[in-house]
Coordinates of C-alpha atoms in Angstrom, one line a residue:
M1 CA 0.4 -0.3 -0.5
R2 CA 0.8 3.4 -0.8
Q3 CA 2.1 5.9 2.4
S4 CA 0.2 8.5 1.6
T5 CA 1.4 11.8 0.2
G6 CA -1.9 14.8 0.9
I7 CA -5.7 13.9 -0.7
N8 CA -6.0 14.9 -4.1
L9 CA -8.9 12.3 -4.1
T10 CA -12.2 12.5 -3.7
L11 CA -14.4 9.0 -3.9
A12 CA -18.1 9.2 -3.1
I13 CA -20.3 6.8 -2.5
C14 CA -23.9 7.8 -2.7
V15 CA -26.0 4.8 -1.1
Y16 CA -29.5 4.4 -0.3
N17 CA -31.7 2.0 1.3
K18 CA -28.7 -0.4 -0.2
E19 CA -27.8 -2.4 3.7
E20 CA -27.5 -6.0 1.8
Y21 CA -24.5 -5.0 -0.7
I22 CA -23.1 -2.1 0.9
G23 CA -20.2 -3.8 2.8
D24 CA -19.2 -6.0 0.0
T25 CA -18.5 -2.5 -1.5
L26 CA -16.8 -0.7 1.3
Q27 CA -14.6 -3.9 1.9
T28 CA -13.5 -3.7 -2.1
V29 CA -12.8 0.3 -1.1
V30 CA -10.9 -0.3 2.5
G31 CA -9.0 -3.4 0.5
Q32 CA -7.5 -0.8 -1.9
S33 CA -3.7 -0.6 -2.8
F34 CA -4.0 3.1 -3.5
Q35 CA -6.0 5.0 -0.1
D36 CA -4.7 8.7 -0.6
F37 CA -8.5 9.6 -0.7
H38 CA -10.8 10.9 1.2
L39 CA -13.7 9.0 0.5
L40 CA -16.9 10.2 1.3
I41 CA -21.2 8.7 1.9
V42 CA -23.5 10.9 1.0
D43 CA -27.0 8.2 2.7
D44 CA -30.2 9.3 0.3
H45 CA -32.2 9.3 3.7
S46 CA -31.8 5.6 3.2
T47 CA -34.8 3.5 5.2
D48 CA -33.1 0.7 5.8
R49 CA -29.6 -0.7 8.3
S50 CA -27.5 1.4 5.2
V51 CA -26.6 3.2 7.5
E52 CA -25.1 1.4 10.7
K53 CA -24.0 -0.5 8.7
I54 CA -21.4 1.5 7.0
R55 CA -20.2 2.9 10.5
S56 CA -20.2 -0.8 11.7
I57 CA -17.3 -1.6 8.0
L58 CA -16.1 1.2 8.4
D59 CA -15.0 2.1 12.3
T60 CA -14.2 -1.5 12.8
A61 CA -11.2 -1.8 9.8
G62 CA -10.2 1.7 10.7
R63 CA -10.8 3.4 7.7
P64 CA -11.6 8.1 7.9
Y65 CA -14.7 8.6 6.5
E66 CA -17.4 11.7 6.4
L67 CA -21.1 10.5 6.4
V68 CA -23.3 12.7 6.0
V69 CA -27.0 11.9 5.3
L70 CA -29.6 14.2 3.8
E71 CA -32.7 15.2 5.4
E72 CA -35.4 13.6 2.8
N73 CA -34.6 10.9 -0.4
R74 CA -33.3 12.8 -3.2
G75 CA -32.1 11.0 -5.2
I76 CA -29.3 10.2 -7.5
G77 CA -28.6 13.2 -9.7
Y78 CA -28.6 15.3 -7.0
A79 CA -27.1 13.1 -4.1
R80 CA -24.2 13.1 -7.4
H81 CA -24.8 17.4 -7.4
F82 CA -24.6 17.1 -3.4
A83 CA -20.8 15.4 -3.7
E84 CA -19.2 17.0 -6.7
R85 CA -19.8 20.4 -4.1
H86 CA -18.9 19.0 -0.8
A87 CA -16.2 18.0 -2.2
T88 CA -12.2 20.3 -2.2
T89 CA -10.4 17.5 -3.8
K90 CA -8.9 18.4 -7.0
Y91 CA -10.2 15.0 -8.9
M92 CA -13.1 12.6 -8.0
M93 CA -15.0 9.7 -8.0
F94 CA -18.2 7.7 -8.1
L95 CA -18.5 4.2 -7.1
D96 CA -22.0 2.6 -7.0
S97 CA -23.2 1.4 -3.5
D98 CA -24.2 -1.9 -4.7
D99 CA -20.6 -2.8 -7.4
L100 CA -17.0 -4.0 -6.3
L101 CA -13.0 -2.4 -7.4
Y102 CA -10.9 -4.9 -8.3
P103 CA -8.2 -3.9 -5.5
D104 CA -6.0 -1.5 -7.7
A105 CA -8.5 -0.3 -9.6
I106 CA -8.0 3.6 -7.9
E107 CA -4.5 3.4 -8.0
R108 CA -4.5 2.3 -11.8
M109 CA -6.8 5.2 -12.7
Y110 CA -5.2 7.9 -10.4
G111 CA -2.1 7.7 -11.6
K112 CA -3.0 7.3 -15.2
I113 CA -5.0 10.8 -14.8
T114 CA -1.9 12.9 -13.0
S115 CA 0.8 11.4 -15.5
D116 CA -0.9 13.7 -17.8
S117 CA -2.8 17.2 -17.4
D118 CA -4.2 17.2 -20.5
L119 CA -6.8 14.0 -19.4
M120 CA -9.9 15.5 -17.5
A121 CA -11.2 12.2 -16.8
V122 CA -10.2 8.2 -16.6
G123 CA -11.7 5.4 -16.9
C124 CA -12.5 1.8 -16.4
Y125 CA -13.8 -1.9 -18.5
L126 CA -17.5 -3.5 -16.0
E127 CA -18.3 -6.6 -16.2
Y128 CA -21.3 -8.3 -14.6
I129 CA -22.6 -9.3 -11.8
D130 CA -25.3 -10.8 -10.3
E131 CA -27.0 -10.2 -7.4
K132 CA -25.0 -13.3 -5.3
G133 CA -22.0 -11.4 -6.5
K134 CA -21.5 -14.2 -9.4
K135 CA -20.3 -13.6 -12.8
I136 CA -22.7 -13.9 -15.2
G137 CA -20.7 -12.4 -18.9
G138 CA -20.5 -9.2 -20.9
G139 CA -20.5 -5.8 -19.0
L140 CA -19.7 -2.2 -20.0
F141 CA -17.0 -1.7 -22.7
L142 CA -17.0 1.9 -23.4
G143 CA -14.6 4.8 -23.8
E144 CA -11.6 5.9 -26.3
K145 CA -8.5 4.5 -25.3
D146 CA -6.2 7.2 -26.4
K147 CA -6.8 11.4 -26.6
D148 CA -6.2 11.3 -31.0
S149 CA -9.5 9.2 -31.2
F150 CA -11.2 10.6 -27.9
F151 CA -10.6 14.2 -30.1
E152 CA -11.9 13.2 -33.4
K153 CA -15.1 11.6 -31.3
A154 CA -15.7 15.2 -29.4
A155 CA -15.3 17.1 -32.4
A156 CA -18.0 14.9 -35.0
K157 CA -20.4 16.0 -32.5
K158 CA -20.8 12.4 -30.4
L159 CA -22.4 11.5 -27.1
I160 CA -19.8 10.1 -24.8
F161 CA -20.6 6.8 -23.8
M162 CA -17.9 5.8 -20.6
Q163 CA -18.4 3.9 -17.2
P164 CA -19.3 5.8 -14.3
T165 CA -16.7 4.4 -12.3
A166 CA -14.3 7.0 -13.2
I167 CA -11.8 9.8 -12.3
Y168 CA -12.5 13.4 -12.8
N169 CA -11.7 17.1 -12.9
R170 CA -13.7 18.2 -10.7
A171 CA -12.7 22.1 -11.5
L172 CA -12.9 21.7 -14.9
A173 CA -16.2 19.2 -14.7
L174 CA -17.6 21.9 -12.6
S175 CA -16.2 24.2 -15.3
V176 CA -18.9 22.8 -17.4
G177 CA -21.9 23.0 -14.9
G178 CA -21.2 19.6 -13.0
Y179 CA -23.6 16.8 -12.9
V180 CA -27.0 19.2 -12.9
I181 CA -30.1 19.0 -11.1
D182 CA -31.8 22.4 -12.5
G183 CA -35.1 22.7 -14.9
Y184 CA -36.7 19.7 -14.4
P185 CA -40.2 18.5 -13.8
E186 CA -40.1 17.8 -10.1
G187 CA -42.3 14.9 -8.9
K188 CA -41.5 11.4 -10.6
P189 CA -40.2 9.8 -12.2
R190 CA -37.0 11.5 -11.8
Y191 CA -35.1 12.3 -15.2
Q192 CA -32.0 14.1 -13.4
D193 CA -31.6 10.4 -12.6
Y194 CA -31.0 9.0 -16.1
C195 CA -27.4 8.6 -17.8
E196 CA -27.0 11.8 -15.1
D197 CA -23.1 10.4 -16.8
L198 CA -23.9 11.2 -20.4
D199 CA -24.7 14.4 -19.8
L200 CA -21.8 15.5 -17.4
W201 CA -18.9 13.6 -19.6
T202 CA -20.6 15.1 -22.8
R203 CA -20.8 18.2 -21.4
M204 CA -16.7 17.7 -20.5
S205 CA -16.2 17.2 -24.5
D206 CA -17.0 20.1 -25.9
L207 CA -13.3 21.2 -23.4
Y208 CA -11.6 18.6 -26.1
T209 CA -10.8 22.6 -28.4
E210 CA -8.7 23.3 -24.8
G211 CA -7.1 20.1 -25.4
K212 CA -8.3 18.4 -22.4
A213 CA -9.2 14.8 -23.1
I214 CA -11.5 12.0 -21.5
I215 CA -10.8 8.2 -21.9
V216 CA -10.5 5.0 -21.0
L217 CA -7.9 1.9 -19.4
P218 CA -9.3 -1.3 -20.9
E219 CA -9.3 -2.5 -18.3
I220 CA -11.3 -5.0 -16.0
L221 CA -11.2 -3.2 -12.1
C222 CA -14.4 -3.2 -11.2
Q223 CA -18.0 -6.0 -11.1
Y224 CA -21.1 -3.7 -11.9
R225 CA -23.8 -5.9 -10.4
K226 CA -26.4 -5.6 -13.5
A227 CA -30.5 -7.6 -11.7
G228 CA -32.1 -9.2 -14.3
G229 CA -35.7 -8.3 -15.8
L230 CA -37.5 -6.3 -18.1
S231 CA -36.4 -2.8 -17.3
S232 CA -39.2 0.1 -17.0
S233 CA -36.2 2.6 -16.9
T234 CA -35.8 2.0 -20.8
Y235 CA -37.5 5.2 -22.4
Y236 CA -36.0 8.1 -19.7
M237 CA -33.5 6.9 -21.0
I238 CA -33.9 7.8 -24.9
L239 CA -36.2 10.9 -23.3
K240 CA -33.1 11.7 -21.9
M241 CA -29.7 10.5 -24.7
R242 CA -32.0 12.1 -27.1
Y243 CA -32.0 15.7 -24.7
V244 CA -27.8 15.2 -24.4
K245 CA -27.8 15.4 -27.6
E246 CA -29.7 18.5 -28.3
N247 CA -27.5 20.4 -25.7
L248 CA -24.4 19.4 -27.1
L249 CA -25.7 21.2 -30.8
R250 CA -27.7 24.0 -28.9
R251 CA -23.4 24.7 -27.2
R252 CA -22.2 23.6 -30.3
A253 CA -23.6 27.0 -32.7
G254 CA -23.4 28.6 -29.8
E255 CA -27.0 29.1 -28.6
E256 CA -28.8 28.9 -24.8
E257 CA -28.9 25.4 -23.6
Q258 CA -33.0 24.2 -23.2
S259 CA -33.9 22.8 -20.0
F260 CA -35.4 19.6 -19.7
T261 CA -39.1 20.4 -18.9
A262 CA -38.8 22.4 -22.6
F263 CA -37.5 19.7 -24.2
L264 CA -40.1 17.3 -22.9
N265 CA -43.3 19.5 -24.0
G266 CA -41.9 20.1 -27.2
L267 CA -41.5 17.0 -28.1
S268 CA -45.0 16.1 -30.6
P269 CA -47.1 12.6 -29.4
Q270 CA -46.0 11.3 -32.5
V271 CA -41.9 11.2 -31.3
K272 CA -43.2 10.5 -28.1
S273 CA -44.1 6.8 -29.6
S274 CA -41.8 6.2 -31.6
L275 CA -39.7 7.0 -28.8
Q276 CA -41.1 3.6 -26.8
R277 CA -41.6 2.4 -29.4
D278 CA -37.5 1.9 -29.5
A279 CA -37.0 1.6 -26.1
A280 CA -39.5 -1.9 -25.9
A281 CA -38.1 -3.0 -29.1
A282 CA -34.2 -2.4 -26.5
D283 CA -35.7 -4.3 -24.1
S284 CA -37.2 -7.1 -25.9
L285 CA -34.3 -7.5 -27.0
R286 CA -31.6 -7.2 -24.5
N287 CA -34.1 -9.8 -22.2
G288 CA -34.6 -11.8 -25.2
V289 CA -30.4 -12.5 -25.3
M290 CA -30.8 -12.8 -21.7
L291 CA -32.4 -15.6 -21.8
I292 CA -31.2 -17.5 -24.5
R293 CA -27.9 -17.5 -22.4
N294 CA -29.9 -19.1 -19.5
H295 CA -31.0 -21.9 -22.3
H296 CA -34.4 -20.8 -22.2
F297 CA -35.3 -20.8 -26.2
G298 CA -38.7 -20.2 -26.9
K299 CA -39.1 -17.5 -24.7
G300 CA -35.6 -15.8 -25.5
I301 CA -37.1 -16.4 -28.9
W302 CA -40.3 -14.7 -28.2
K303 CA -38.9 -12.0 -27.2
V304 CA -36.4 -11.1 -30.2
I305 CA -39.8 -12.0 -32.2
Q306 CA -40.7 -8.7 -29.8
S307 CA -38.2 -7.0 -30.4
I308 CA -38.9 -6.8 -34.5
W309 CA -41.7 -5.7 -34.6
Y310 CA -41.3 -3.0 -31.8
R311 CA -38.9 -1.7 -34.3
P312 CA -37.9 -3.6 -37.5
G313 CA -34.6 -2.1 -37.9
Y314 CA -33.4 -2.1 -34.3
I315 CA -31.8 -5.4 -34.0
A316 CA -29.8 -4.6 -38.0
E317 CA -28.4 -0.8 -35.9
K318 CA -26.9 -3.3 -33.2
I319 CA -25.2 -5.6 -34.7
R320 CA -23.8 -2.8 -37.3
H321 CA -23.3 -0.8 -34.0
N322 CA -21.1 -3.9 -33.0
L323 CA -19.8 -5.4 -35.7
L324 CA -17.8 -1.3 -36.4
R325 CA -17.2 -1.3 -32.9
K326 CA -13.3 0.0 -32.3

């Protein structure tokens, strides 16, 4: 384990009712080869025993930490917005409260981002695990591996997809708005909670003109806990991606950004219906593949057929995207 050379990084974990998993997550944090970071935990007003487990595990381990318990449940978007502004370090990293880090994850990413002043964010690959922590195949293998590839993508006005497990320059993120929570409708669904990382990385990509880059280490350094079953949020995610793209184009054209509320109110019923079919096609295909992998061939094939019915060209687009992926 490295000796402390001064704290320049905040690792933030936003928690809401994760008593079943938070213990395993914190054990991987305590076991990191690199420990020169401030551990900030923001509890989003959990109603289970998450807070008690956090205190028990970290106090027993003797690991210094800061725990902030919010007075009401506000969602992941607000919790990250709060943590980002509460922190004081140059660098920031978020870890989901049910994910697991490999022992050298922080050391590898921190070493990379501090080795090159042009880097404003460094991520890694993630592999999927189930509710019991068992590897289930697949993962998140997104992001550009080098600066030139990132500059090319940013210049082409592309959305910047990268895993949420990344270390980034907090000041640069805040200079472009950071995690944004204003301009959304009140109540649920909380659209600010969907694709919040995509929104942040894409905002930061505007800084490519200053030679700043976002890259990913092509190494699996984290395990992402993935629940099975049909997603109820795909439609909201598609809406958010469309919104992020529209604001990206607005910024690059020198125009004022649009609030999400204004964007949502401006969508026609026809466009919303089309996006709902896209979401249904994505959900059906994803669950069909999952069923087939688990040897439920009849149900899996039926889900794939449903996907084709919802959006005939969706499967072809997915195949083309995967074949052309660098």
